[in-house]
XYZ file of C-alpha atoms in Angstrom:
717
model
C 160.485 98.971 101.656
C 163.100 97.380 103.922
C 166.400 99.124 104.364
C 168.129 96.387 102.544
C 166.870 97.934 99.152
C 167.896 101.653 100.304
C 171.348 100.185 101.256
C 171.831 98.737 97.996
C 170.897 101.910 96.166
C 173.359 103.737 98.394
C 176.056 101.288 97.531
C 175.437 101.632 93.883
C 175.792 105.503 93.846
C 178.919 105.448 96.007
C 180.528 102.672 94.030
C 179.620 104.229 90.537
C 179.696 107.960 91.191
C 181.597 108.490 94.539
C 180.849 109.471 98.268
C 180.339 112.978 97.403
C 177.567 112.383 94.863
C 175.803 110.247 97.346
C 176.084 112.962 99.959
C 174.554 115.545 97.446
C 171.830 113.027 96.504
C 170.734 112.289 99.927
C 170.705 115.901 101.033
C 168.465 116.778 97.996
C 166.196 113.986 98.728
C 166.094 114.856 102.467
C 167.005 111.196 103.885
C 169.244 109.868 106.297
C 172.761 108.747 105.487
C 172.420 104.998 106.582
C 169.562 102.309 106.635
C 169.026 99.299 108.752
C 168.562 96.154 106.637
C 165.656 94.812 108.581
C 163.960 97.979 109.335
C 160.956 99.057 107.161
C 161.125 102.642 105.518
C 158.360 104.432 103.582
C 158.484 103.738 99.786
C 158.613 107.503 99.132
C 162.087 107.543 100.433
C 163.166 105.015 97.692
C 161.169 106.850 94.981
C 162.574 110.173 96.068
C 166.090 108.987 96.013
C 165.559 107.432 92.383
C 163.877 110.552 91.130
C 166.644 112.805 92.377
C 169.365 110.501 90.968
C 167.856 110.709 87.530
C 167.896 114.571 87.652
C 171.340 114.879 89.287
C 173.005 112.366 86.912
C 170.720 113.453 84.000
C 169.986 109.888 83.079
C 166.608 108.703 81.897
C 164.478 106.662 84.757
C 164.532 103.456 82.874
C 168.175 103.377 82.409
C 168.768 104.174 86.126
C 166.284 101.384 87.124
C 167.809 98.872 84.903
C 171.138 99.528 86.159
C 169.876 99.307 89.676
C 168.316 95.981 88.872
C 171.615 94.543 87.568
C 173.463 95.917 90.728
C 170.598 94.568 93.083
C 171.164 91.029 91.815
C 174.817 91.381 92.590
C 174.369 92.912 96.142
C 172.037 89.893 96.864
C 174.815 87.533 95.948
C 177.186 89.517 98.249
C 174.660 89.578 100.997
C 174.654 85.746 101.067
C 171.782 84.804 98.993
C 173.833 83.298 96.260
C 173.350 79.646 96.827
C 169.758 80.248 97.330
C 169.214 82.022 94.026
C 171.275 79.415 92.159
C 169.094 76.580 93.244
C 165.836 77.980 92.073
C 165.649 76.189 88.844
C 167.797 74.475 86.250
C 166.893 76.998 83.471
C 165.619 80.570 83.066
C 162.025 79.396 83.056
C 162.255 77.514 86.197
C 164.063 80.299 87.817
C 161.485 82.800 87.126
C 158.703 80.291 87.980
C 160.117 79.847 91.492
C 160.683 83.549 92.279
C 157.206 83.796 94.103
C 158.247 80.712 96.087
C 161.468 82.424 97.157
C 159.466 85.629 98.062
C 157.117 83.441 100.143
C 160.090 81.913 102.059
C 161.711 85.285 102.661
C 158.418 86.637 103.910
C 159.056 84.227 107.047
C 161.850 86.541 108.073
C 160.907 89.856 106.343
C 157.321 89.642 107.820
C 156.244 93.170 106.108
C 157.767 92.364 102.784
C 155.451 93.373 99.923
C 157.137 91.685 96.906
C 156.148 91.706 93.248
C 154.604 88.612 91.668
C 155.754 86.779 88.552
C 154.052 84.366 86.287
C 155.827 82.982 83.174
C 154.458 81.417 79.847
C 156.262 79.659 77.363
C 155.891 80.380 73.549
C 156.287 77.808 70.694
C 159.255 79.846 69.383
C 161.152 79.440 72.587
C 160.533 82.880 73.850
C 158.530 83.615 77.049
C 155.966 86.089 78.274
C 156.945 87.239 81.748
C 153.958 88.765 83.609
C 154.965 91.255 86.286
C 152.484 92.283 89.104
C 153.355 95.049 91.659
C 151.668 97.429 94.001
C 154.461 100.089 93.266
C 154.103 101.710 89.952
C 156.960 102.962 87.817
C 159.416 100.254 88.995
C 158.991 97.858 86.248
C 162.403 98.526 84.388
C 164.111 97.131 87.365
C 163.010 93.652 86.199
C 165.131 93.582 82.951
C 168.057 94.214 84.979
C 167.589 91.616 87.584
C 166.576 88.867 85.149
C 169.240 89.735 82.572
C 171.886 89.638 85.130
C 170.584 86.320 86.629
C 170.328 84.650 83.108
C 173.819 85.684 82.332
C 175.408 84.702 85.650
C 173.517 81.389 86.311
C 172.572 79.980 82.799
C 175.183 81.629 80.557
C 172.515 83.133 78.413
C 171.826 86.785 77.208
C 168.395 87.837 76.941
C 166.410 90.800 75.643
C 163.168 92.001 77.374
C 160.783 94.302 75.920
C 157.290 95.541 77.202
C 154.375 94.333 75.176
C 151.709 95.329 77.386
C 151.099 97.531 80.335
C 147.850 97.580 82.175
C 145.948 97.658 85.509
C 145.081 93.976 86.202
C 141.247 93.872 86.525
C 141.287 90.365 87.515
C 143.264 90.960 90.678
C 141.546 92.366 93.612
C 144.569 94.425 94.587
C 144.491 96.512 91.234
C 148.129 96.157 90.777
C 150.323 97.208 87.868
C 150.503 94.499 85.242
C 153.484 94.469 82.868
C 153.950 91.744 80.160
C 157.621 91.402 79.127
C 158.603 89.522 75.895
C 161.736 87.534 76.940
C 164.103 86.382 74.164
C 167.072 84.313 74.805
C 170.310 84.477 72.845
C 173.296 82.114 72.912
C 176.065 83.722 74.833
C 179.031 82.226 72.876
C 178.208 84.316 69.798
C 178.955 87.550 71.917
C 181.105 86.833 74.875
C 183.442 84.295 73.583
C 183.951 86.181 70.201
C 187.310 87.975 69.909
C 188.715 90.748 67.765
C 189.039 88.215 64.999
C 185.389 87.073 65.225
C 184.295 88.571 61.853
C 187.029 87.001 59.882
C 186.342 84.108 57.407
C 188.816 81.874 59.277
C 187.030 82.589 62.643
C 183.759 81.740 61.073
C 185.074 78.677 59.399
C 186.583 77.352 62.921
C 183.270 78.264 64.526
C 181.344 76.100 61.997
C 183.514 73.116 62.518
C 183.259 73.352 66.417
C 179.448 73.483 66.057
C 179.511 70.596 63.673
C 181.628 68.553 66.272
C 179.252 69.471 69.012
C 176.214 68.253 67.325
C 177.959 64.993 66.393
C 178.781 64.631 69.906
C 175.200 65.268 71.141
C 173.988 62.615 68.638
C 176.294 60.078 69.875
C 175.227 60.849 73.440
C 171.653 60.585 72.568
C 172.185 57.156 70.820
C 174.114 55.819 74.004
C 171.188 57.036 76.254
C 168.612 55.275 74.361
C 170.434 52.126 74.407
C 171.338 52.449 78.107
C 167.655 53.132 78.913
C 166.412 49.900 77.617
C 168.805 48.041 80.121
C 169.301 50.146 83.140
C 165.984 52.188 83.256
C 167.291 54.650 85.851
C 168.221 57.574 83.586
C 166.207 60.760 83.733
C 166.009 61.029 80.049
C 163.481 58.832 78.752
C 161.814 58.525 82.183
C 158.169 57.226 81.993
C 156.166 56.921 85.364
C 154.328 53.874 86.058
C 150.973 54.061 87.831
C 148.882 51.438 89.562
C 145.683 50.064 88.100
C 143.806 51.030 91.467
C 144.540 53.475 94.039
C 146.000 51.474 96.979
C 144.936 53.834 99.648
C 141.531 54.288 101.386
C 139.833 57.604 102.112
C 140.494 57.659 105.902
C 144.141 56.929 105.386
C 144.449 59.775 102.838
C 142.660 62.238 104.959
C 144.825 61.449 108.090
C 148.233 61.208 106.059
C 147.494 64.458 104.451
C 145.836 66.534 107.194
C 145.957 69.719 105.400
C 144.292 69.328 101.970
C 141.188 70.486 100.113
C 139.421 69.151 97.178
C 136.758 71.305 95.501
C 134.911 71.451 92.273
C 134.446 74.253 89.600
C 131.649 75.739 91.690
C 134.057 76.060 94.682
C 132.135 73.406 96.570
C 134.215 71.291 98.886
C 134.382 67.713 98.221
C 136.980 66.343 100.712
C 139.303 68.038 103.417
C 142.040 66.786 105.619
C 141.297 66.025 109.357
C 143.456 68.861 110.756
C 141.918 71.484 108.706
C 138.512 70.183 109.580
C 139.529 70.731 113.249
C 140.603 74.255 112.522
C 137.793 75.286 110.433
C 134.795 73.247 111.768
C 132.529 74.187 108.875
C 134.493 72.033 106.471
C 132.966 68.873 108.006
C 129.881 69.618 106.068
C 130.566 68.675 102.599
C 129.189 70.768 99.667
C 129.779 73.939 101.353
C 131.372 76.686 99.267
C 135.136 77.207 99.914
C 135.001 81.001 99.274
C 132.630 81.253 102.245
C 135.328 80.173 104.627
C 138.603 81.311 103.060
C 139.860 84.236 101.208
C 142.945 84.343 98.717
C 145.786 86.262 100.036
C 148.178 85.398 97.427
C 148.083 85.625 94.543
C 145.737 88.440 94.658
C 143.044 86.995 92.417
C 139.438 86.669 92.547
C 138.171 83.499 94.109
C 136.989 81.628 90.791
C 138.057 78.350 89.300
C 139.298 80.210 86.097
C 141.416 82.554 88.185
C 142.931 79.785 90.071
C 143.783 77.683 86.885
C 145.426 80.861 85.322
C 147.841 81.095 88.344
C 148.119 77.287 89.050
C 151.822 77.289 89.114
C 151.938 79.855 91.763
C 151.825 79.249 95.402
C 148.284 79.950 96.960
C 147.900 81.408 100.520
C 144.482 81.142 102.012
C 143.241 82.808 105.025
C 140.110 81.880 107.062
C 137.328 84.366 107.226
C 136.650 85.582 110.872
C 133.075 85.960 110.474
C 132.682 82.111 109.776
C 134.747 81.079 112.863
C 133.081 80.187 116.231
C 132.539 82.880 118.615
C 135.121 81.738 121.085
C 137.835 81.683 118.392
C 137.221 85.211 116.915
C 139.749 86.771 119.257
C 142.543 84.366 117.832
C 144.539 85.484 114.899
C 143.265 83.863 111.681
C 144.925 80.849 110.406
C 146.879 81.042 107.041
C 147.354 78.080 104.654
C 150.049 77.904 102.110
C 150.326 75.259 99.243
C 149.965 74.296 95.541
C 146.970 73.777 93.355
C 146.618 70.430 91.269
C 143.943 70.325 88.603
C 142.303 66.841 88.285
C 140.986 66.639 84.758
C 139.309 63.291 85.244
C 137.281 64.614 88.321
C 136.936 68.179 87.193
C 138.118 69.010 90.646
C 141.109 70.979 92.086
C 143.249 69.555 94.793
C 144.905 72.085 97.262
C 147.826 70.562 99.079
C 148.920 72.877 101.729
C 150.316 73.554 105.295
C 149.766 75.997 107.789
C 151.690 79.152 107.282
C 153.296 79.642 110.648
C 156.605 81.653 111.225
C 157.175 80.988 115.045
C 156.229 78.840 118.068
C 154.473 82.071 119.280
C 152.061 82.232 116.310
C 151.491 78.367 116.757
C 150.338 79.189 120.311
C 148.304 82.034 119.334
C 146.064 79.841 117.227
C 146.094 77.024 119.957
C 147.680 74.640 117.634
C 150.590 72.138 118.345
C 153.374 70.602 116.492
C 151.344 67.335 116.626
C 148.711 68.819 114.455
C 151.136 68.970 111.625
C 151.921 65.795 109.863
C 155.549 64.239 110.677
C 156.442 64.240 106.875
C 155.537 68.001 106.656
C 158.717 70.185 106.857
C 156.767 72.937 108.239
C 157.344 71.384 111.568
C 161.049 71.785 111.033
C 160.520 75.238 109.411
C 158.828 76.564 112.490
C 161.578 75.492 114.737
C 164.482 76.599 112.271
C 162.673 80.062 111.786
C 162.435 80.518 115.475
C 166.033 80.331 115.619
C 166.673 82.538 112.549
C 164.129 85.154 113.800
C 166.242 85.424 117.069
C 169.422 85.566 115.168
C 167.856 88.385 112.919
C 166.804 90.246 115.961
C 170.342 89.896 117.342
C 171.598 91.111 113.930
C 169.218 94.062 113.966
C 170.341 95.023 117.420
C 173.938 94.855 116.192
C 173.034 96.987 113.352
C 171.448 99.622 115.480
C 174.289 99.646 117.921
C 176.677 99.935 115.051
C 174.684 102.969 113.705
C 174.713 104.430 117.161
C 178.556 103.963 117.359
C 178.838 105.569 113.958
C 176.874 108.467 114.938
C 178.721 108.728 118.292
C 182.032 108.396 116.204
C 180.879 111.176 113.893
C 180.226 113.436 116.990
C 183.401 112.517 118.594
C 185.320 113.492 115.426
C 183.557 116.802 115.379
C 184.368 117.507 119.072
C 187.913 116.287 118.351
C 188.142 118.935 115.587
C 186.850 121.590 117.982
C 189.386 120.434 120.756
C 192.070 120.512 118.114
C 190.995 124.021 116.769
C 191.164 125.196 120.590
C 194.445 123.736 121.142
C 195.952 124.961 117.935
C 194.588 128.456 118.949
C 196.818 128.194 122.159
C 199.932 126.372 120.794
C 201.475 126.099 117.374
C 200.281 123.086 115.354
C 203.499 121.231 115.268
C 204.036 121.850 118.964
C 200.537 120.762 119.845
C 201.034 117.445 117.789
C 204.152 116.801 119.848
C 202.426 117.357 123.089
C 199.540 115.182 122.155
C 201.946 112.399 121.271
C 203.458 112.733 124.486
C 206.754 113.904 123.337
C 208.900 116.528 124.814
C 209.011 119.837 122.904
C 212.655 121.087 122.798
C 213.276 124.802 122.802
C 214.174 126.313 119.402
C 216.330 129.395 118.632
C 215.290 131.705 115.707
C 218.100 133.904 114.555
C 215.822 136.725 113.335
C 212.143 137.447 113.964
C 209.940 140.520 114.437
C 208.018 140.996 117.607
C 204.969 143.493 118.287
C 203.470 144.814 121.368
C 200.541 147.019 121.751
C 198.401 148.304 124.575
C 195.729 150.788 125.338
C 196.330 154.329 126.245
C 195.033 155.397 129.669
C 193.877 151.911 130.221
C 194.338 152.276 133.941
C 192.015 155.406 134.145
C 189.381 153.635 132.012
C 189.376 150.587 134.445
C 188.979 153.015 137.338
C 185.816 154.630 135.917
C 183.889 151.673 134.401
C 182.338 148.480 135.475
C 184.327 145.316 134.822
C 181.815 143.996 132.317
C 182.419 147.032 130.312
C 186.233 146.552 130.156
C 185.731 142.901 129.349
C 183.470 143.868 126.316
C 185.664 146.499 125.158
C 188.767 144.238 125.209
C 186.867 141.339 123.512
C 185.606 143.641 120.808
C 189.208 144.957 120.286
C 190.900 141.460 120.373
C 188.405 139.827 118.041
C 189.437 142.422 115.488
C 193.093 141.839 116.184
C 192.815 138.028 116.067
C 191.132 138.269 112.590
C 194.062 140.324 111.467
C 196.659 137.694 112.637
C 194.962 135.279 110.135
C 194.986 137.799 107.407
C 198.699 138.653 107.642
C 199.808 135.162 108.866
C 201.432 136.291 112.098
C 201.477 134.226 115.371
C 199.603 135.552 118.453
C 201.824 135.028 121.464
C 199.579 135.903 124.318
C 197.428 138.709 125.837
C 197.864 140.247 129.376
C 195.340 142.605 130.329
C 195.232 145.325 127.684
C 198.802 144.271 126.263
C 198.640 142.231 122.903
C 201.614 140.407 121.571
C 202.506 138.864 118.218
C 205.503 137.711 116.369
C 206.453 137.007 112.878
C 208.896 134.310 111.820
C 208.101 132.108 114.654
C 207.366 129.203 114.955
C 207.683 128.905 111.163
C 210.701 131.072 110.080
C 209.847 133.165 106.964
C 211.997 136.039 105.251
C 208.975 138.359 105.224
C 208.422 138.457 109.087
C 209.126 142.301 109.273
C 206.646 143.065 106.449
C 203.783 140.955 107.956
C 204.228 142.417 111.416
C 204.447 145.942 109.950
C 201.159 145.307 108.010
C 199.534 143.820 110.865
C 200.502 146.882 112.977
C 198.963 149.251 110.452
C 195.865 147.060 110.525
C 195.222 147.143 114.310
C 195.645 150.963 114.396
C 192.639 151.126 111.994
C 190.809 148.398 113.703
C 191.149 150.121 117.151
C 189.312 153.214 115.726
C 186.193 150.923 115.647
C 186.295 150.289 119.289
C 184.757 152.817 121.601
C 185.988 153.909 124.961
C 183.334 153.168 127.576
C 183.925 156.355 129.385
C 184.215 158.997 126.669
C 182.480 157.023 123.889
C 185.297 158.069 121.550
C 187.474 155.521 119.864
C 190.235 154.188 121.948
C 193.849 154.923 121.387
C 196.725 152.394 121.165
C 200.507 152.494 121.212
C 202.386 149.929 119.195
C 206.135 149.028 119.304
C 207.889 146.602 117.047
C 211.692 145.366 117.289
C 213.488 142.746 115.262
C 216.130 140.417 116.550
C 216.828 136.764 117.841
C 214.644 134.906 120.287
C 214.594 131.519 122.008
C 211.192 129.969 121.882
C 209.665 126.753 123.651
C 206.910 125.487 125.850
C 206.941 126.194 129.453
C 204.745 124.366 132.259
C 202.502 121.165 132.090
C 199.356 122.666 133.350
C 197.985 125.315 130.863
C 201.307 125.115 128.812
C 202.226 128.144 126.964
C 204.479 128.851 123.851
C 206.807 131.587 125.187
C 209.597 133.688 123.711
C 212.651 134.547 125.534
C 215.513 137.056 124.952
C 216.394 140.608 124.708
C 214.454 141.100 121.614
C 211.252 140.698 123.689
C 212.301 143.416 126.170
C 213.182 145.917 123.501
C 209.956 145.288 121.692
C 208.119 146.038 124.861
C 210.107 149.125 125.393
C 209.246 150.472 121.858
C 205.668 150.087 122.959
C 205.964 151.710 126.333
C 207.928 154.635 124.722
C 205.504 154.979 121.693
C 202.951 157.576 121.073
C 199.271 157.057 120.671
C 197.983 155.901 117.545
C 201.676 155.414 116.028
C 203.677 152.294 115.309
C 207.053 152.881 117.031
C 209.967 150.917 115.349
C 213.470 150.205 116.567
C 216.479 150.691 114.176
C 216.659 147.086 113.262
C 213.156 146.811 112.153
C 213.687 150.082 110.235
C 216.526 148.497 108.462
C 214.496 145.456 107.503
C 211.669 147.727 106.048
C 213.618 150.556 104.485
C 213.919 148.841 101.123
C 210.351 147.756 101.081
C 207.288 149.621 100.132
C 206.737 151.319 103.563
C 206.710 154.962 104.377
C 208.679 155.739 107.504
C 209.839 158.934 109.494
C 212.710 159.344 111.880
C 211.691 160.004 115.342
C 215.527 160.562 116.459
C 217.355 159.622 119.486
C 215.214 158.845 122.860
C 216.054 157.603 126.108
C 214.956 154.013 126.675
C 214.417 152.671 130.289
C 217.235 150.005 130.760
C 218.699 150.527 127.196
C 219.996 153.945 127.068
C 219.734 156.211 124.057
C 218.216 154.574 120.895
C 217.432 155.800 117.494
C 213.919 155.042 116.618
C 211.369 155.562 113.704
C 207.680 155.751 113.085
C 205.919 153.605 110.530
C 203.420 155.889 108.449
C 201.957 153.677 105.872
C 202.337 150.972 103.158
C 202.710 152.681 99.798
C 201.381 149.797 97.620
C 198.663 148.412 99.879
C 195.304 149.902 100.211
C 193.175 150.079 103.598
C 190.963 147.194 102.322
C 194.038 145.046 101.626
C 195.493 145.943 105.015
C 192.420 145.095 106.766
C 191.689 141.924 104.616
C 188.495 143.110 103.454
C 187.085 141.638 100.084
C 187.023 144.148 97.075
C 184.909 143.834 94.125
C 186.821 143.877 90.960
C 184.487 146.160 89.137
C 184.650 148.715 92.021
C 188.333 148.610 93.004
C 189.653 150.697 90.149
C 186.951 153.227 90.673
C 187.573 153.494 94.455
C 191.355 153.830 93.957
C 190.984 156.607 91.503
C 188.435 158.320 93.521
C 190.536 157.994 96.654
C 193.487 159.460 94.637
C 191.291 162.569 93.509
C 190.121 163.176 97.100
C 193.542 163.123 98.364
C 195.055 165.519 95.737
C 192.118 167.853 96.078
C 192.567 168.085 99.826
C 196.188 168.736 99.348
C 195.597 171.462 96.625
C 192.853 173.113 99.008
C 195.221 173.126 101.904
C 198.044 174.492 99.969
C 196.035 177.222 98.310
C 194.860 178.259 101.739
C 198.412 178.422 102.976
C 199.437 180.546 99.904
C 196.463 182.911 100.610
C 197.473 183.204 104.276
C 200.917 183.959 103.566
C 199.980 186.457 100.996
C 197.508 188.161 103.392
C 200.233 188.397 106.077
C 202.657 189.746 103.858
C 200.343 192.349 102.496
C 199.491 193.485 106.045
C 203.351 193.827 106.887
C 204.139 195.789 103.707
C 200.920 197.810 103.438
C 203.126 200.968 103.494
C 205.643 199.530 101.142
C 205.142 199.438 97.435
C 205.446 195.966 95.918
C 206.430 195.603 92.426
C 203.677 194.165 90.128
C 206.031 191.393 89.127
C 206.225 190.138 92.781
C 202.574 190.407 93.213
C 201.926 188.351 90.147
C 204.282 185.654 91.391
C 202.216 185.349 94.543
C 199.170 184.408 92.255
C 201.353 181.981 90.247
C 202.174 180.019 93.243
C 198.693 178.820 93.454
C 198.650 177.466 89.971
C 202.006 175.874 90.231
C 200.569 173.219 92.602
C 198.214 172.097 89.665
C 201.172 171.765 87.209
C 201.133 167.807 87.204
C 197.215 167.829 86.739
C 195.187 168.281 83.569
C 192.255 170.595 83.884
C 190.384 168.535 81.293
C 191.170 165.134 83.078
C 190.177 166.609 86.524
C 187.557 169.296 85.882
C 186.718 169.431 89.669
C 189.957 170.772 90.607
C 189.090 174.061 89.196
C 185.880 174.155 91.504
C 188.023 173.159 94.398
C 190.537 175.998 93.651
C 187.773 178.410 93.347
């Protein structure tokens, strides 16, 4: 099928169900996102889309196909075929009868089009039998949608269509699916013009009076037409053609005036042929030969018998010359196709085939060594070839534009993806609002932040490690460490300022001020202490050790430089945070007194370090951050926890911690008791004092229940 069909299907899904539904549908069907209108695609693509749409939307196939048929009719109108469709016929019967002719015309442009075929029969009760033939099985339910939409739009008529028979046409050589629909027409005014009062007696009475007036008007009009037809004689109603007593044209003039025509009898024997067709098919100069020896029927795909031709007499017939019957010198040429209509001459019991060569371009005319002069001047085929030549050139240009448009769309999509990558890289280097200002060419003003928390960290004995390792080992070690640290900046929502060698700097409360800046940085610090234990020292193979220092205070922040601009922090707060790190202890988080005051009322456990001498600052009172009382290690590290396991893990960790505490305390009690026993071996110890030592072991278990924690008794033993 042409991409026009698939584009219509995509448009339907997007309009009715949204872009996301189309994206899911196309992924499930395994097809591309866009289709070129003049490109031919495999039928399996369309069938796959319809099948997946039925399953995804949970809608029966016949409903989906009917809805698609209705939408396809509107889509054709939007695509510029509105006037062409409206002029096919003055009523629904004529419209359907000329659908094959429309397909024949469109095949000049869509040369690989394999359209269905239609044949319609009138019934005495006003209904019609519509015969539908198609190579594609399972698509017959599209027809009621298309025909119903056309009847309502063009002829103001509602129709109902039901399948009365469904067979494989035996008479047709193509073995096509043959569906017969019973088409019943209904007056629209009884449905569309009825309002909410339509069932009331008053409305019915008014409708009756309107119908009566309409009938009276039609009777008056018919009476006037009869009287006028007697005098003027030019009205279409009452027209009666006049025929001459004898045919005033001789045989030679007829054959020259209609150069492409053939007369044959019931046995398919040629009785007469036009001069041009005799020139192209020399065998036709011998009268009495069988027509089916020289031609095959291309459309409609029926067997070449007089009864089959009569059955499809209202259809356009396309004949193709048989290669084996052509002169040897012509066998390399493409075979000529003729298109025309059949007229049955009852008095002669013969069939007249009035036709023209089916040629789409001047190139096809040249391939068959024909000329415009071979076609009669009155035959519009001459103009059609020239016009279609221009139209094909326009279609080729349109097709190229479609391809370029699709290429641009793909490039635009790739450009958007690359833009997102670039923005992600830029936002990793600069705060988002700062980066957006720089992209717009604006100057970024420096900003003052009254309170923020800054963290510095470095690797203990980094200089010694560098002296004993290859550079690539240092790079791998730092990369492994910084990847873990970078992930934690996202977990705790702190801003990474920069890294210089082994030094890592982050800030909380900048560039977006927040009241919880100290808590965020403190949790981040606890996280990197844990993360650093996962990074190996390339020299010793043991986990690396880091120092961490934190200070809280005011800073000035802004962008410096034009090449490789950086968002930098300035102020004494930065210096003090750096001093906290350099005067820190391995695997400890060193806090200044201002950070301590920010965290003391929070859920953090801290210990006092005391006064230390800080280079350039004199004596400072500092602290160590121990842990977060309310957050687990998984929460600090941002690891996902299964709900079903979280409670069990916390209880188990509590058990383990208490058991270790009890074991340690018991060992200390035993050690003290043993030491005292040795020192007082020569001294009599009262029994009460001896028993008190034993009781000291059990007092540690006072808060625990032996029944609730039976393992504690084992640990004590």
